[in-house]
Amino acid sequence: MESYNSWKRTEDIEINLAELLLGLCMKWKQALACALVFAVLAGGYGWLKNRSSMQKVESGTGVDDELTEEELQAVAAAVELENETNGLKEYIENSVLMQIDPYHKNKAVLLYSVDGAQRRELQQIIESYLTFIVNGGVADALKESGKGEWDMDKPYIAEVLSAYQRTYTSPYQITVDKSFEEAPVAEALFYVEIIGKNAEMADNLALDMQQVLQKHHETVERKAGNHKLELLGSEINAVSDNGLQTLQHDKKAALTANLSSLKGMTESFTSGQMAVFEKFAGREIEHGKENINEAVTDSSPGFGMKYMFGGFAGGVLLYSCIFGCLYLFQNKVKSAEEIRRIYTFPFYGSISLKNNWKVQNRNQEKKQILNYLRIACKKRKITKLCAASGFFLNDQEKECLENMTEQLQLWGIDMVIAENAMADTSVSDVLANEGNVLMLCRIGTTTYQMVDEEMMFYLGNDIAVAGAVAFQ
């Protein structure tokens, strides 16, 4: 008889992080359900908490009720100035126009020709291109290109793009003169101007613009009429722009003035006014106590949503922690790879019985296991075999084993199926008669203790273990 635990390679149970993460991903439905429950609970808590705060204000127990009408109006004015200042800061930080040197403004000018069009359709064609450029269509197309130069909000893109058509009366108007519409030649010119932080950026933006307009040409042809769009030339130069200098100066001066005014307003606030200001800073509200109360009501959904998102994330994290603890501390076989890693007896493979597992894949797994089992039985001259499990088999497992039994019979190997082998004495007699056993395991059900007890029983009664197969 073999020594105790001779069927084990190691007593240490290693933690496979890949298996742990895979198992957690397989339980995504349970994790989602847990997250939704916590999101609802946290959202309800946030709603109740916010409602309690609003009731204090409405009942006169809050800070707002302690302020006079003039003090509330001063707070509302400070909040509006705070919002305006924040918007101005964001514009100065992100606008290309605010970041370039007004004495060396780099710009690229593209000259396009539209010809080969019907005279009555030419106006529509030109306006289609100009509208696409000026009113945001080209900005969407440039942002979708994914290039770094266009990684900015649409208002900032619109600032660096302009398009116009020269006329006899006003060279920078976009509209087309009627006299041009009546010209005998159905052709027209329009310009596209692009501003960059430097010459390289202006050149890159111009190249991107050419690609977008060439692609948009098909859409204009389909909607406005057939024509030919040709780039006649492009120029990149640096110019001095006094208007841009004035714009930058005005914006920065306005920011400085706002910051100074806001500081003076808040320094004169009482503690009650400061508490209300900090509560509503960053939100648009109008003067008066009633409008401040309306702002509290309007903020309730967002307030509750923060709690809901926090509860959702907390639910996912909690379920992940519980799953990880169960995975680490449960005394069950977790995967087929773990069986190969821990035990010395032959392991022929695992069969997946998941409902979403393809029949072709399941049949391939069975063929592979049957082939390994046939070779092992042939080498050891085994003609009788008992497939024994330490648990009750379900219908899918029984059907799978019956199919395997039929195939083994064709190869001259008789296999009988025994459920709950350790608890049923009649099954134990069958095992003793057959003399060879194929252990059946179920991933997530079979424990290490069950395997040890079965191996001690088999080896103690001189029953040869031909190997093991797992269901998962």
XYZ file of C-alpha atoms in Angstrom:
472
model
C 0.000 0.000 0.000
C 1.274 3.461 -0.921
C 2.144 5.956 1.769
C -0.217 8.673 2.893
C -0.397 11.616 0.460
C 1.744 9.819 -2.098
C -0.771 10.991 -4.703
C 0.179 14.630 -4.096
C 2.979 16.621 -5.620
C 2.660 19.375 -3.044
C 0.668 20.297 0.022
C 0.784 24.001 -0.838
C -2.227 25.514 -2.567
C -1.008 28.214 -4.938
C -3.167 31.229 -5.767
C -3.514 31.736 -9.518
C -4.427 35.391 -10.097
C -5.491 34.704 -13.689
C -7.936 32.048 -12.513
C -9.163 34.371 -9.770
C -9.859 37.208 -12.215
C -11.437 34.866 -14.728
C -13.703 33.432 -12.054
C -14.701 36.947 -10.987
C -15.505 37.905 -14.585
C -17.671 34.791 -14.919
C -19.728 36.088 -11.967
C -20.429 39.457 -13.580
C -24.193 39.041 -13.224
C -23.929 38.566 -9.454
C -21.499 41.494 -9.223
C -23.884 43.683 -11.237
C -26.825 42.712 -9.025
C -24.836 43.541 -5.889
C -23.731 46.863 -7.387
C -27.305 47.810 -8.329
C -28.586 47.014 -4.843
C -25.907 49.188 -3.248
C -26.500 51.944 -5.836
C -30.213 52.038 -4.947
C -29.484 52.033 -1.214
C -26.823 54.739 -1.488
C -29.018 56.827 -3.788
C -31.877 56.579 -1.317
C -29.583 57.611 1.512
C -28.318 60.592 -0.497
C -31.867 61.637 -1.381
C -32.962 61.459 2.248
C -29.890 63.374 3.383
C -30.421 66.096 0.793
C -34.144 66.249 1.519
C -33.369 66.746 5.207
C -31.046 69.617 4.312
C -33.718 71.245 2.136
C -36.319 70.874 4.859
C -34.052 72.736 7.255
C -33.813 75.595 4.787
C -37.570 75.624 4.098
C -38.511 75.399 7.787
C -36.239 78.278 8.741
C -33.715 76.249 10.752
C -30.974 76.506 8.105
C -28.391 79.196 7.600
C -30.336 80.824 4.737
C -33.143 81.873 7.062
C -30.691 83.753 9.260
C -29.623 86.034 6.383
C -31.413 89.187 5.298
C -32.648 89.742 1.754
C -29.722 92.081 1.020
C -27.216 89.514 2.317
C -28.770 86.788 0.158
C -28.608 89.038 -2.896
C -24.926 89.717 -2.188
C -24.267 85.967 -2.011
C -26.144 85.359 -5.272
C -24.108 88.095 -6.983
C -20.870 86.554 -5.705
C -21.912 83.116 -6.970
C -22.663 84.522 -10.417
C -19.296 86.278 -10.473
C -17.588 83.041 -9.379
C -19.190 81.149 -12.265
C -18.240 83.859 -14.736
C -14.652 83.892 -13.449
C -14.340 80.116 -13.712
C -15.583 80.213 -17.291
C -13.117 82.962 -18.139
C -10.251 80.991 -16.557
C -11.140 77.907 -18.586
C -11.276 79.936 -21.792
C -7.891 81.561 -21.243
C -6.283 78.197 -20.386
C -7.705 76.250 -23.355
C -8.196 78.755 -26.164
C -5.557 78.678 -28.895
C -6.067 82.387 -29.531
C -5.173 83.135 -25.911
C -1.919 81.176 -26.121
C -0.343 82.508 -29.321
C 1.837 85.578 -29.810
C -0.356 88.306 -31.389
C 2.733 89.807 -33.076
C 3.541 86.481 -34.783
C 0.177 84.886 -35.501
C 0.799 81.836 -37.695
C -1.973 81.122 -40.137
C -2.537 78.996 -43.223
C -4.790 80.168 -46.073
C -6.240 77.637 -48.520
C -7.715 78.803 -51.842
C -10.331 76.459 -53.328
C -11.996 76.534 -56.721
C -15.458 75.146 -57.464
C -16.100 74.705 -61.184
C -17.970 72.464 -63.562
C -21.232 73.205 -61.726
C -24.603 74.308 -63.057
C -25.080 78.050 -62.614
C -28.280 77.617 -60.603
C -26.551 75.118 -58.269
C -23.313 77.044 -57.700
C -24.684 79.181 -54.859
C -25.893 76.064 -52.997
C -22.550 74.323 -53.469
C -20.492 77.256 -52.142
C -22.795 77.774 -49.167
C -22.660 74.046 -48.363
C -18.878 74.192 -47.999
C -18.897 77.444 -46.026
C -21.641 76.235 -43.684
C -19.797 72.962 -43.120
C -16.650 74.866 -42.125
C -18.094 77.760 -40.145
C -20.981 76.089 -38.298
C -19.261 73.095 -36.712
C -19.485 70.302 -39.256
C -15.789 70.328 -40.052
C -14.997 70.570 -36.314
C -16.805 67.264 -35.691
C -14.968 65.610 -38.573
C -11.590 66.882 -37.351
C -12.235 65.691 -33.771
C -13.193 62.233 -35.071
C -9.838 61.998 -36.849
C -8.267 61.426 -33.399
C -5.234 63.617 -34.090
C -3.711 65.491 -31.177
C -3.956 68.972 -32.750
C -7.772 68.735 -32.721
C -8.050 67.427 -29.156
C -10.030 70.449 -27.944
C -13.645 71.466 -27.459
C -15.641 72.605 -30.494
C -15.795 76.301 -29.452
C -11.996 76.422 -29.419
C -11.811 74.712 -32.828
C -14.284 77.210 -34.249
C -11.992 80.073 -33.162
C -9.095 78.887 -35.320
C -11.200 78.213 -38.446
C -12.834 80.680 -40.793
C -14.096 80.547 -44.362
C -15.164 83.306 -46.725
C -15.709 84.187 -50.352
C -14.341 87.337 -51.914
C -16.751 89.687 -53.660
C -16.284 92.986 -55.410
C -17.815 95.013 -52.611
C -16.519 93.290 -49.454
C -13.606 90.837 -49.724
C -14.357 89.107 -46.423
C -18.084 88.512 -46.785
C -19.374 84.950 -47.113
C -22.455 85.883 -49.149
C -22.304 85.821 -52.960
C -23.272 88.854 -55.031
C -26.146 88.485 -57.493
C -23.980 89.754 -60.315
C -21.646 86.821 -59.751
C -24.588 84.438 -59.856
C -25.511 85.746 -63.300
C -21.956 85.391 -64.674
C -21.609 83.262 -67.830
C -18.959 80.972 -66.263
C -20.320 78.673 -63.507
C -17.305 78.736 -61.222
C -16.370 80.378 -57.937
C -13.592 80.677 -55.367
C -13.624 80.494 -51.569
C -10.954 80.720 -48.877
C -10.291 78.726 -45.710
C -8.151 80.314 -42.990
C -6.613 78.279 -40.150
C -4.691 79.629 -37.143
C -2.052 77.594 -35.305
C 0.128 78.064 -32.231
C 3.138 77.855 -34.533
C 3.943 77.321 -38.213
C 4.175 73.545 -37.841
C 0.752 73.321 -36.210
C -0.791 75.575 -38.863
C 0.695 73.359 -41.598
C -0.613 70.160 -39.960
C -4.057 71.642 -39.474
C -4.136 72.739 -43.111
C -3.312 69.216 -44.293
C -6.063 67.757 -42.109
C -8.528 70.334 -43.435
C -7.714 69.366 -47.029
C -8.472 65.709 -46.301
C -11.757 66.514 -44.573
C -12.979 68.815 -47.370
C -12.029 66.300 -50.048
C -14.036 63.657 -48.196
C -16.971 66.055 -47.719
C -16.957 66.757 -51.470
C -18.959 63.575 -52.098
C -21.685 64.669 -49.672
C -21.986 68.117 -51.263
C -22.162 66.593 -54.732
C -24.941 64.266 -53.651
C -27.020 67.034 -52.052
C -26.208 70.230 -54.006
C -25.069 69.106 -57.458
C -22.106 67.803 -59.461
C -18.969 69.927 -59.430
C -15.193 69.798 -59.142
C -13.419 70.934 -55.964
C -9.778 71.872 -56.514
C -7.159 73.305 -54.181
C -5.524 76.127 -56.162
C -2.945 77.028 -53.556
C -2.016 77.353 -49.904
C 0.094 79.849 -48.032
C 1.480 79.766 -44.487
C 2.755 82.995 -42.966
C 3.073 84.929 -39.712
C 1.285 88.233 -39.280
C 0.768 90.805 -36.556
C -2.820 91.025 -35.329
C -3.722 94.084 -33.253
C -7.262 92.804 -32.827
C -5.989 89.592 -31.260
C -3.717 91.608 -28.964
C -6.697 93.658 -27.820
C -8.786 90.503 -27.273
C -6.103 88.881 -25.128
C -5.605 92.052 -23.131
C -9.336 92.481 -22.513
C -9.854 88.876 -21.407
C -6.919 88.923 -19.000
C -7.929 92.292 -17.629
C -11.473 91.050 -17.113
C -10.161 88.013 -15.242
C -8.005 90.175 -12.979
C -10.920 92.498 -12.289
C -13.254 89.596 -11.529
C -10.813 88.002 -9.129
C -10.277 91.303 -7.352
C -14.028 91.987 -7.116
C -14.763 88.457 -5.919
C -12.106 88.718 -3.241
C -13.535 92.019 -2.020
C -17.069 90.605 -1.940
C -16.202 87.435 -0.037
C -13.962 89.208 2.463
C -16.938 91.261 3.607
C -19.175 88.184 4.025
C -20.337 87.009 7.409
C -19.840 83.367 8.352
C -23.456 82.661 7.350
C -23.012 84.282 3.942
C -19.736 82.409 3.386
C -21.434 79.104 4.206
C -24.149 79.770 1.615
C -21.583 80.973 -0.946
C -19.449 77.840 -0.564
C -22.594 75.736 -0.873
C -23.656 77.223 -4.206
C -20.345 78.280 -5.755
C -20.102 77.025 -9.305
C -23.897 76.982 -9.925
C -25.988 79.571 -11.751
C -28.584 81.110 -9.426
C -30.588 84.327 -9.499
C -30.987 86.936 -6.815
C -33.296 86.253 -3.907
C -33.956 83.618 -1.311
C -36.640 81.774 -3.340
C -34.235 81.234 -6.253
C -31.545 79.907 -3.908
C -34.049 77.390 -2.543
C -34.901 76.395 -6.142
C -31.192 75.829 -6.793
C -31.117 73.426 -3.836
C -34.043 71.517 -5.313
C -32.434 71.446 -8.759
C -29.202 70.090 -7.274
C -30.969 67.156 -5.613
C -30.790 64.717 -8.609
C -27.095 65.360 -9.130
C -26.496 65.034 -5.421
C -28.307 61.691 -5.384
C -26.482 60.507 -8.519
C -23.127 60.958 -6.788
C -24.309 58.663 -4.032
C -25.657 56.177 -6.592
C -22.373 56.052 -8.503
C -20.494 55.690 -5.232
C -22.841 52.910 -4.141
C -22.461 51.150 -7.503
C -18.658 51.229 -7.291
C -18.797 50.167 -3.650
C -21.079 47.239 -4.514
C -18.693 45.994 -7.198
C -15.746 46.357 -4.826
C -17.580 44.579 -1.985
C -18.608 41.665 -4.191
C -15.055 41.399 -5.541
C -13.693 41.273 -1.974
C -16.228 38.624 -0.923
C -15.530 36.556 -4.035
C -11.783 36.847 -3.458
C -12.109 35.744 0.174
C -14.286 32.776 -0.778
C -11.842 31.856 -3.528
C -8.877 32.022 -1.169
C -10.403 30.212 1.787
C -12.781 27.672 0.260
C -11.474 24.096 0.334
C -12.572 23.205 -3.213
C -10.827 22.334 -6.446
C -10.883 25.547 -8.474
C -9.668 24.525 -11.932
C -8.373 21.718 -14.088
C -4.908 23.243 -14.009
C -4.944 23.027 -10.218
C -5.606 19.248 -10.385
C -2.580 18.804 -12.659
C -0.482 21.003 -10.404
C -1.327 19.315 -7.074
C -1.917 15.599 -7.781
C 0.292 12.900 -9.283
C -2.408 10.624 -10.726
C -3.101 10.958 -14.472
C -5.557 13.720 -15.331
C -7.142 13.333 -18.752
C -8.836 16.722 -18.981
C -12.068 18.547 -18.256
C -15.440 18.765 -20.001
C -17.367 22.024 -19.957
C -21.132 21.626 -19.527
C -22.005 25.314 -19.663
C -25.178 26.060 -21.625
C -23.415 28.619 -23.808
C -20.522 26.249 -24.634
C -20.561 25.118 -28.241
C -21.458 21.468 -28.845
C -18.502 21.194 -31.206
C -16.089 22.274 -28.479
C -17.654 19.879 -25.946
C -17.378 16.957 -28.389
C -13.753 17.837 -29.049
C -13.034 17.761 -25.303
C -14.680 14.326 -24.979
C -12.760 12.935 -27.964
C -9.477 14.112 -26.487
C -10.248 12.593 -23.069
C -11.414 9.302 -24.614
C -8.260 9.060 -26.676
C -6.011 9.636 -23.643
C -8.059 7.135 -21.627
C -7.911 4.507 -24.387
C -4.134 4.758 -24.609
C -3.757 4.544 -20.811
C -6.030 1.471 -20.588
C -4.205 -0.205 -23.450
C -0.799 0.276 -21.823
C -2.024 -0.979 -18.444
C -4.154 -3.726 -20.032
C -7.339 -2.449 -18.394
C -10.590 -3.868 -19.793
C -12.912 -3.012 -16.909
C -13.258 0.402 -15.434
C -15.534 2.107 -12.909
C -16.190 5.845 -13.280
C -16.814 6.879 -9.659
C -17.842 10.234 -8.233
C -18.044 11.470 -4.664
C -21.239 13.392 -5.477
C -24.560 12.833 -7.299
C -24.348 13.368 -11.047
C -26.724 15.705 -12.857
C -28.473 14.833 -16.130
C -25.850 16.449 -18.351
C -23.015 14.629 -16.619
C -24.842 11.288 -16.825
C -25.537 11.756 -20.529
C -21.908 12.667 -21.173
C -20.624 9.576 -19.288
C -23.080 7.285 -21.083
C -21.786 8.517 -24.450
C -18.221 7.911 -23.290
C -19.178 4.391 -22.097
C -20.576 3.510 -25.519
C -17.405 4.661 -27.238
C -15.127 2.769 -24.837
C -17.112 -0.434 -25.434
C -16.233 -0.186 -29.114
C -12.576 -0.326 -28.038
C -13.110 -3.309 -25.755
C -13.250 -1.383 -22.470
C -16.278 -1.857 -20.219
C -17.012 1.147 -18.007
C -19.675 1.331 -15.312
C -20.833 4.561 -13.675
C -20.996 4.885 -9.863
C -22.457 7.922 -8.089
C -21.683 8.960 -4.513
C -19.174 6.145 -4.271
C -17.948 6.741 -0.734
C -21.398 6.827 0.892
C -23.079 3.934 -0.944
C -21.892 0.454 0.143
C -23.290 -1.192 -2.996
C -21.155 1.099 -5.086
C -18.114 0.196 -2.990
C -18.657 -3.462 -3.913
C -18.752 -2.494 -7.587
C -15.461 -0.692 -7.201
C -13.851 -3.711 -5.547
C -15.060 -6.004 -8.345
C -13.898 -3.765 -11.179
C -10.467 -3.172 -9.615
C -9.812 0.001 -11.605
C -11.402 3.379 -11.002
C -11.685 6.581 -12.995
C -12.194 9.423 -10.521
C -14.811 12.002 -11.438
C -14.387 15.540 -10.107
C -16.554 18.607 -10.419
C -14.817 21.984 -10.424
C -16.194 24.105 -7.593
C -17.835 21.107 -5.850
C -15.146 18.509 -5.235
C -13.026 19.397 -2.209
C -9.412 18.533 -1.495
C -10.618 16.442 1.461
C -12.935 14.427 -0.800
C -10.030 13.631 -3.114
C -7.827 12.593 -0.195
C -10.525 10.346 1.327
C -11.253 8.677 -2.010
C -7.567 8.061 -2.694
C -7.030 6.573 0.779
C -10.019 4.296 0.263
C -8.926 3.141 -3.190
C -5.300 2.563 -2.294
C -6.245 0.944 1.035
C -8.425 -1.602 -0.818
C -5.950 -2.251 -3.635
C -8.147 -0.479 -6.176
C -6.013 0.986 -8.931
C -6.680 4.609 -9.866
C -6.519 4.859 -13.644
C -6.790 8.655 -13.534
C -9.298 11.455 -13.224
C -11.694 13.516 -15.345
C -13.310 16.797 -14.296
C -16.629 18.455 -15.136
C -16.910 22.232 -15.093
